[in-house]
């Protein structure tokens, strides 16, 4: 049997009521991935809402249901600050406890690749100890060249041996990047082959704002060539990881429709789900 390359799922959302409804939906609809998005103790879900018993139960459910977890550290959490680093480490602790494969952190390029990698070192060490990988996500401000520079430096670190760190490709953010506006495929094409893509945040926009439209409801509603091209590129790069549908639409069944069409497209492009 071919190895599954694309595990498709959804994530928590602070707009959901109750907050755990997206997780329950994932179980009901047979998704094979789910992402816990920490809102940093503000108005949504965060790790401290889950005690030890809850974490053990989640870990067992993931095993029983073949559901792969990932964790998204708070988007405001920066490894450059003590508070931000503590939040990221808290996400890693949770990820290790529930058996998550990946903890996602935004790549911050403002101080340069060298400074970011230095700040990330305790994150990578803790992730290795907890048995989780770290994925670095592109924000709308980060360019492919930022990832090329960061991963060139990461390649020299023992903490990342064995594929312990990779990129989270956020296609919507790539579509907003000033140097690849409305061209997320061009963004991917500028990534060096030394940048492993291990996680995919899937949502669309029209290049105007980070609107997080479900797949096949934005530009690809009329022409899915962009999504097809992205899947083909990921297959060619040997992608194996989670595809996270970053929405909580109304009705949420839109996520099932997006998943089924994406599954069909992946199969057409030679991938496995």
CSV table of C-alpha atoms in Angstrom, one decimal:
chain,number,residue,atom,x,y,z
A,1,UNK,CA,0.0,0.0,0.0
A,2,UNK,CA,1.3,3.5,-0.9
A,3,UNK,CA,2.3,5.7,2.0
A,4,UNK,CA,-0.3,8.4,2.7
A,5,UNK,CA,1.2,11.8,1.7
A,6,UNK,CA,-1.7,14.1,2.4
A,7,UNK,CA,-3.8,13.9,5.6
A,8,UNK,CA,-6.6,16.5,5.4
A,9,UNK,CA,-8.2,18.1,8.4
A,10,UNK,CA,-9.5,21.2,10.1
A,11,UNK,CA,-8.7,23.2,13.2
A,12,UNK,CA,-10.1,25.0,16.2
A,13,UNK,CA,-11.5,28.4,15.7
A,14,UNK,CA,-12.3,31.1,18.3
A,15,UNK,CA,-15.5,31.9,16.4
A,16,UNK,CA,-16.9,28.3,17.0
A,17,UNK,CA,-19.4,27.7,19.7
A,18,UNK,CA,-18.7,25.7,21.7
A,19,UNK,CA,-14.9,26.0,21.2
A,20,UNK,CA,-14.5,22.3,20.8
A,21,UNK,CA,-17.1,22.0,18.1
A,22,UNK,CA,-14.6,21.9,15.2
A,23,UNK,CA,-12.8,18.9,16.9
A,24,UNK,CA,-16.1,17.1,17.3
A,25,UNK,CA,-16.9,17.8,13.7
A,26,UNK,CA,-13.6,16.3,12.6
A,27,UNK,CA,-14.4,13.1,14.5
A,28,UNK,CA,-17.9,13.0,13.1
A,29,UNK,CA,-16.8,13.5,9.5
A,30,UNK,CA,-13.8,11.2,9.6
A,31,UNK,CA,-11.1,13.8,9.0
A,32,UNK,CA,-7.6,12.3,9.4
A,33,UNK,CA,-5.9,15.4,10.7
A,34,UNK,CA,-6.7,18.1,13.3
A,35,UNK,CA,-4.9,21.3,14.4
A,36,UNK,CA,-5.1,22.8,17.8
A,37,UNK,CA,-4.7,26.6,17.4
A,38,UNK,CA,-3.7,28.3,20.6
A,39,UNK,CA,-5.1,31.8,21.1
A,40,UNK,CA,-2.7,32.5,23.9
A,41,UNK,CA,-5.2,32.6,26.8
A,42,UNK,CA,-7.3,35.2,25.1
A,43,UNK,CA,-10.7,34.6,23.6
A,44,UNK,CA,-10.3,31.2,22.0
A,45,UNK,CA,-8.9,27.8,22.7
A,46,UNK,CA,-5.5,27.4,24.6
A,47,UNK,CA,-3.5,24.6,26.0
A,48,UNK,CA,-4.3,25.3,29.7
A,49,UNK,CA,-7.9,24.4,29.1
A,50,UNK,CA,-6.7,20.8,28.8
A,51,UNK,CA,-5.6,19.0,31.9
A,52,UNK,CA,-3.5,15.8,32.1
A,53,UNK,CA,-6.6,13.6,31.8
A,54,UNK,CA,-7.8,15.5,28.8
A,55,UNK,CA,-4.4,15.2,27.1
A,56,UNK,CA,-4.3,11.5,27.7
A,57,UNK,CA,-7.8,11.1,26.3
A,58,UNK,CA,-6.9,13.1,23.2
A,59,UNK,CA,-3.8,11.0,22.6
A,60,UNK,CA,-5.7,7.8,22.9
A,61,UNK,CA,-8.5,9.1,20.6
A,62,UNK,CA,-5.9,10.1,18.0
A,63,UNK,CA,-4.6,6.5,18.1
A,64,UNK,CA,-8.0,4.9,18.0
A,65,UNK,CA,-9.3,7.1,15.2
A,66,UNK,CA,-6.1,7.4,13.2
A,67,UNK,CA,-6.3,11.1,13.6
A,68,UNK,CA,-3.0,13.0,13.3
A,69,UNK,CA,-2.7,16.1,15.5
A,70,UNK,CA,-0.8,19.3,15.0
A,71,UNK,CA,-0.5,22.4,17.2
A,72,UNK,CA,-0.3,26.0,16.2
A,73,UNK,CA,1.5,28.2,18.7
A,74,UNK,CA,-0.1,31.6,19.3
A,75,UNK,CA,0.4,33.7,16.2
A,76,UNK,CA,1.7,36.6,18.3
A,77,UNK,CA,4.3,34.4,20.1
A,78,UNK,CA,7.9,35.4,19.2
A,79,UNK,CA,10.9,33.4,20.3
A,80,UNK,CA,12.7,36.8,20.7
A,81,UNK,CA,10.8,37.6,23.9
A,82,UNK,CA,10.6,35.7,27.1
A,83,UNK,CA,6.8,35.6,27.1
A,84,UNK,CA,6.6,34.5,23.5
A,85,UNK,CA,9.1,31.8,24.0
A,86,UNK,CA,7.2,30.5,27.0
A,87,UNK,CA,4.0,30.3,24.9
A,88,UNK,CA,5.8,28.4,22.2
A,89,UNK,CA,7.2,26.0,24.7
A,90,UNK,CA,3.8,25.5,26.2
A,91,UNK,CA,2.4,24.6,22.8
A,92,UNK,CA,5.3,22.1,22.4
A,93,UNK,CA,4.5,20.5,25.8
A,94,UNK,CA,0.9,20.1,24.8
A,95,UNK,CA,1.9,18.7,21.4
A,96,UNK,CA,4.1,16.1,23.0
A,97,UNK,CA,1.4,15.1,25.5
A,98,UNK,CA,-1.3,14.5,22.9
A,99,UNK,CA,1.0,12.8,20.4
A,100,UNK,CA,1.1,15.6,17.8
A,101,UNK,CA,3.5,15.3,14.9
A,102,UNK,CA,4.1,19.0,14.4
A,103,UNK,CA,4.0,22.3,16.3
A,104,UNK,CA,3.7,25.3,14.1
A,105,UNK,CA,5.5,28.6,14.7
A,106,UNK,CA,5.6,31.7,12.5
A,107,UNK,CA,9.0,32.5,10.9
A,108,UNK,CA,9.9,36.1,11.8
A,109,UNK,CA,12.4,37.6,9.4
A,110,UNK,CA,12.6,41.2,10.6
A,111,UNK,CA,16.0,40.7,12.5
A,112,UNK,CA,17.5,38.4,9.9
A,113,UNK,CA,18.0,34.7,9.5
A,114,UNK,CA,21.0,34.4,11.9
A,115,UNK,CA,19.1,36.1,14.8
A,116,UNK,CA,15.9,34.1,14.2
A,117,UNK,CA,17.7,30.8,14.2
A,118,UNK,CA,19.6,31.7,17.4
A,119,UNK,CA,16.3,32.6,19.0
A,120,UNK,CA,14.7,29.4,17.8
A,121,UNK,CA,17.4,27.1,19.3
A,122,UNK,CA,15.6,26.5,22.6
A,123,UNK,CA,12.4,25.8,20.7
A,124,UNK,CA,14.1,23.1,18.6
A,125,UNK,CA,15.8,21.5,21.6
A,126,UNK,CA,12.5,21.3,23.5
A,127,UNK,CA,10.6,19.9,20.5
A,128,UNK,CA,13.2,17.2,20.1
A,129,UNK,CA,12.9,16.3,23.7
A,130,UNK,CA,9.1,16.1,23.4
A,131,UNK,CA,9.2,14.1,20.2
A,132,UNK,CA,7.5,16.6,17.9
A,133,UNK,CA,8.6,18.4,14.7
A,134,UNK,CA,8.6,22.2,14.3
A,135,UNK,CA,7.1,23.7,11.2
A,136,UNK,CA,7.9,27.3,10.4
A,137,UNK,CA,5.1,29.2,8.7
A,138,UNK,CA,5.3,32.0,6.2
A,139,UNK,CA,3.4,35.1,7.2
A,140,UNK,CA,2.2,37.6,4.5
A,141,UNK,CA,5.4,39.5,5.1
A,142,UNK,CA,7.9,36.6,4.7
A,143,UNK,CA,9.4,36.0,1.3
A,144,UNK,CA,10.8,32.7,-0.1
A,145,UNK,CA,14.3,34.1,0.2
A,146,UNK,CA,13.8,34.4,4.0
A,147,UNK,CA,13.1,30.7,4.2
A,148,UNK,CA,16.1,29.8,2.0
A,149,UNK,CA,18.3,31.8,4.3
A,150,UNK,CA,16.9,30.3,7.5
A,151,UNK,CA,17.0,26.7,6.3
A,152,UNK,CA,20.6,27.1,5.1
A,153,UNK,CA,21.6,28.0,8.6
A,154,UNK,CA,19.3,25.3,10.2
A,155,UNK,CA,21.0,22.6,8.1
A,156,UNK,CA,24.2,23.1,10.1
A,157,UNK,CA,22.5,22.4,13.5
A,158,UNK,CA,22.3,19.0,15.1
A,159,UNK,CA,18.9,19.8,16.6
A,160,UNK,CA,17.3,19.5,13.2
A,161,UNK,CA,18.8,16.2,12.2
A,162,UNK,CA,16.3,13.6,11.0
A,163,UNK,CA,13.9,16.1,9.6
A,164,UNK,CA,13.0,17.7,12.9
A,165,UNK,CA,12.1,21.0,11.4
A,166,UNK,CA,10.4,22.0,8.1
A,167,UNK,CA,8.2,24.6,6.5
A,168,UNK,CA,4.5,25.2,6.9
A,169,UNK,CA,3.4,26.5,3.5
A,170,UNK,CA,0.5,28.9,4.0
A,171,UNK,CA,-0.8,29.3,0.5
A,172,UNK,CA,-3.0,32.3,1.4
A,173,UNK,CA,-0.1,34.1,3.0
A,174,UNK,CA,2.1,33.4,0.0
A,175,UNK,CA,-0.6,34.9,-2.2
A,176,UNK,CA,-0.4,38.1,-0.2
A,177,UNK,CA,3.4,38.3,-0.1
A,178,UNK,CA,4.4,41.6,-1.8
A,179,UNK,CA,6.9,39.8,-4.0
A,180,UNK,CA,4.4,37.1,-5.1
A,181,UNK,CA,1.1,38.8,-5.0
A,182,UNK,CA,-1.6,36.6,-6.5
A,183,UNK,CA,1.1,34.1,-7.4
A,184,UNK,CA,1.5,31.5,-4.6
A,185,UNK,CA,2.9,29.1,-7.2
A,186,UNK,CA,5.7,31.5,-7.9
A,187,UNK,CA,6.4,31.7,-4.2
A,188,UNK,CA,6.8,27.9,-4.0
A,189,UNK,CA,9.0,27.9,-7.2
A,190,UNK,CA,11.5,30.3,-5.4
A,191,UNK,CA,11.9,28.0,-2.4
A,192,UNK,CA,15.2,26.1,-2.5
A,193,UNK,CA,15.2,22.4,-2.6
A,194,UNK,CA,16.8,22.4,0.8
A,195,UNK,CA,13.5,23.8,2.3
A,196,UNK,CA,11.4,20.8,3.2
A,197,UNK,CA,7.6,21.5,3.2
A,198,UNK,CA,6.1,19.3,5.9
A,199,UNK,CA,2.8,21.1,6.6
A,200,UNK,CA,0.2,22.9,4.5
A,201,UNK,CA,-2.3,25.6,5.6
A,202,UNK,CA,-4.9,25.6,2.9
A,203,UNK,CA,-7.1,28.7,2.2
A,204,UNK,CA,-7.6,31.2,-0.5
A,205,UNK,CA,-7.9,34.9,-1.1
A,206,UNK,CA,-8.0,37.3,-4.0
A,207,UNK,CA,-4.7,39.0,-3.2
A,208,UNK,CA,-6.5,41.8,-1.2
A,209,UNK,CA,-6.6,40.5,2.3
A,210,UNK,CA,-6.1,37.4,4.5
A,211,UNK,CA,-9.8,36.4,4.0
A,212,UNK,CA,-9.2,32.6,4.6
A,213,UNK,CA,-11.7,31.5,2.0
A,214,UNK,CA,-12.3,27.7,1.9
A,215,UNK,CA,-10.6,25.9,-1.0
A,216,UNK,CA,-12.5,26.0,-4.2
A,217,UNK,CA,-14.6,29.0,-3.1
A,218,UNK,CA,-12.0,31.7,-4.0
A,219,UNK,CA,-10.2,32.0,-7.3
A,220,UNK,CA,-10.2,28.2,-7.8
A,221,UNK,CA,-14.0,28.2,-7.9
A,222,UNK,CA,-13.7,29.2,-11.5
A,223,UNK,CA,-10.3,27.7,-12.3
A,224,UNK,CA,-8.5,25.2,-10.1
A,225,UNK,CA,-5.2,25.4,-12.0
A,226,UNK,CA,-3.5,27.1,-9.0
A,227,UNK,CA,-4.5,24.4,-6.5
A,228,UNK,CA,-3.6,21.7,-9.1
A,229,UNK,CA,-0.2,23.3,-9.6
A,230,UNK,CA,0.4,23.5,-5.9
A,231,UNK,CA,-0.5,19.8,-5.3
A,232,UNK,CA,1.7,18.8,-8.2
A,233,UNK,CA,4.7,20.7,-6.8
A,234,UNK,CA,4.2,19.2,-3.3
A,235,UNK,CA,4.0,15.7,-4.8
A,236,UNK,CA,7.2,16.4,-6.7
A,237,UNK,CA,8.9,17.7,-3.5
A,238,UNK,CA,8.0,14.5,-1.6
A,239,UNK,CA,5.5,16.2,0.7
A,240,UNK,CA,4.2,14.0,3.5
A,241,UNK,CA,2.1,15.8,6.2
A,242,UNK,CA,-1.1,17.4,7.2
A,243,UNK,CA,-3.3,19.7,5.1
A,244,UNK,CA,-5.2,22.0,7.4
A,245,UNK,CA,-8.3,23.7,6.2
A,246,UNK,CA,-8.0,26.9,8.1
A,247,UNK,CA,-11.7,27.9,8.3
A,248,UNK,CA,-14.8,27.4,10.3
A,249,UNK,CA,-17.4,28.2,7.7
A,250,UNK,CA,-21.2,28.3,8.0
A,251,UNK,CA,-22.3,25.7,7.3
A,252,UNK,CA,-19.2,23.7,8.3
A,253,UNK,CA,-20.1,21.0,5.8
A,254,UNK,CA,-18.2,23.2,3.3
A,255,UNK,CA,-15.1,21.7,4.8
A,256,UNK,CA,-16.2,18.2,3.8
A,257,UNK,CA,-16.8,19.5,0.2
A,258,UNK,CA,-13.4,21.0,0.1
A,259,UNK,CA,-11.8,17.9,1.4
A,260,UNK,CA,-13.5,15.6,-1.1
A,261,UNK,CA,-12.6,17.8,-4.1
A,262,UNK,CA,-9.0,18.1,-2.8
A,263,UNK,CA,-8.8,14.3,-2.4
A,264,UNK,CA,-9.9,13.8,-5.9
A,265,UNK,CA,-7.4,16.4,-7.2
A,266,UNK,CA,-4.5,14.9,-5.2
A,267,UNK,CA,-5.2,11.5,-6.7
A,268,UNK,CA,-5.2,13.1,-10.2
A,269,UNK,CA,-1.8,14.6,-9.5
A,270,UNK,CA,-0.3,11.2,-8.4
A,271,UNK,CA,-0.5,11.8,-4.6
A,272,UNK,CA,-2.0,9.6,-2.0
A,273,UNK,CA,-4.6,10.4,0.7
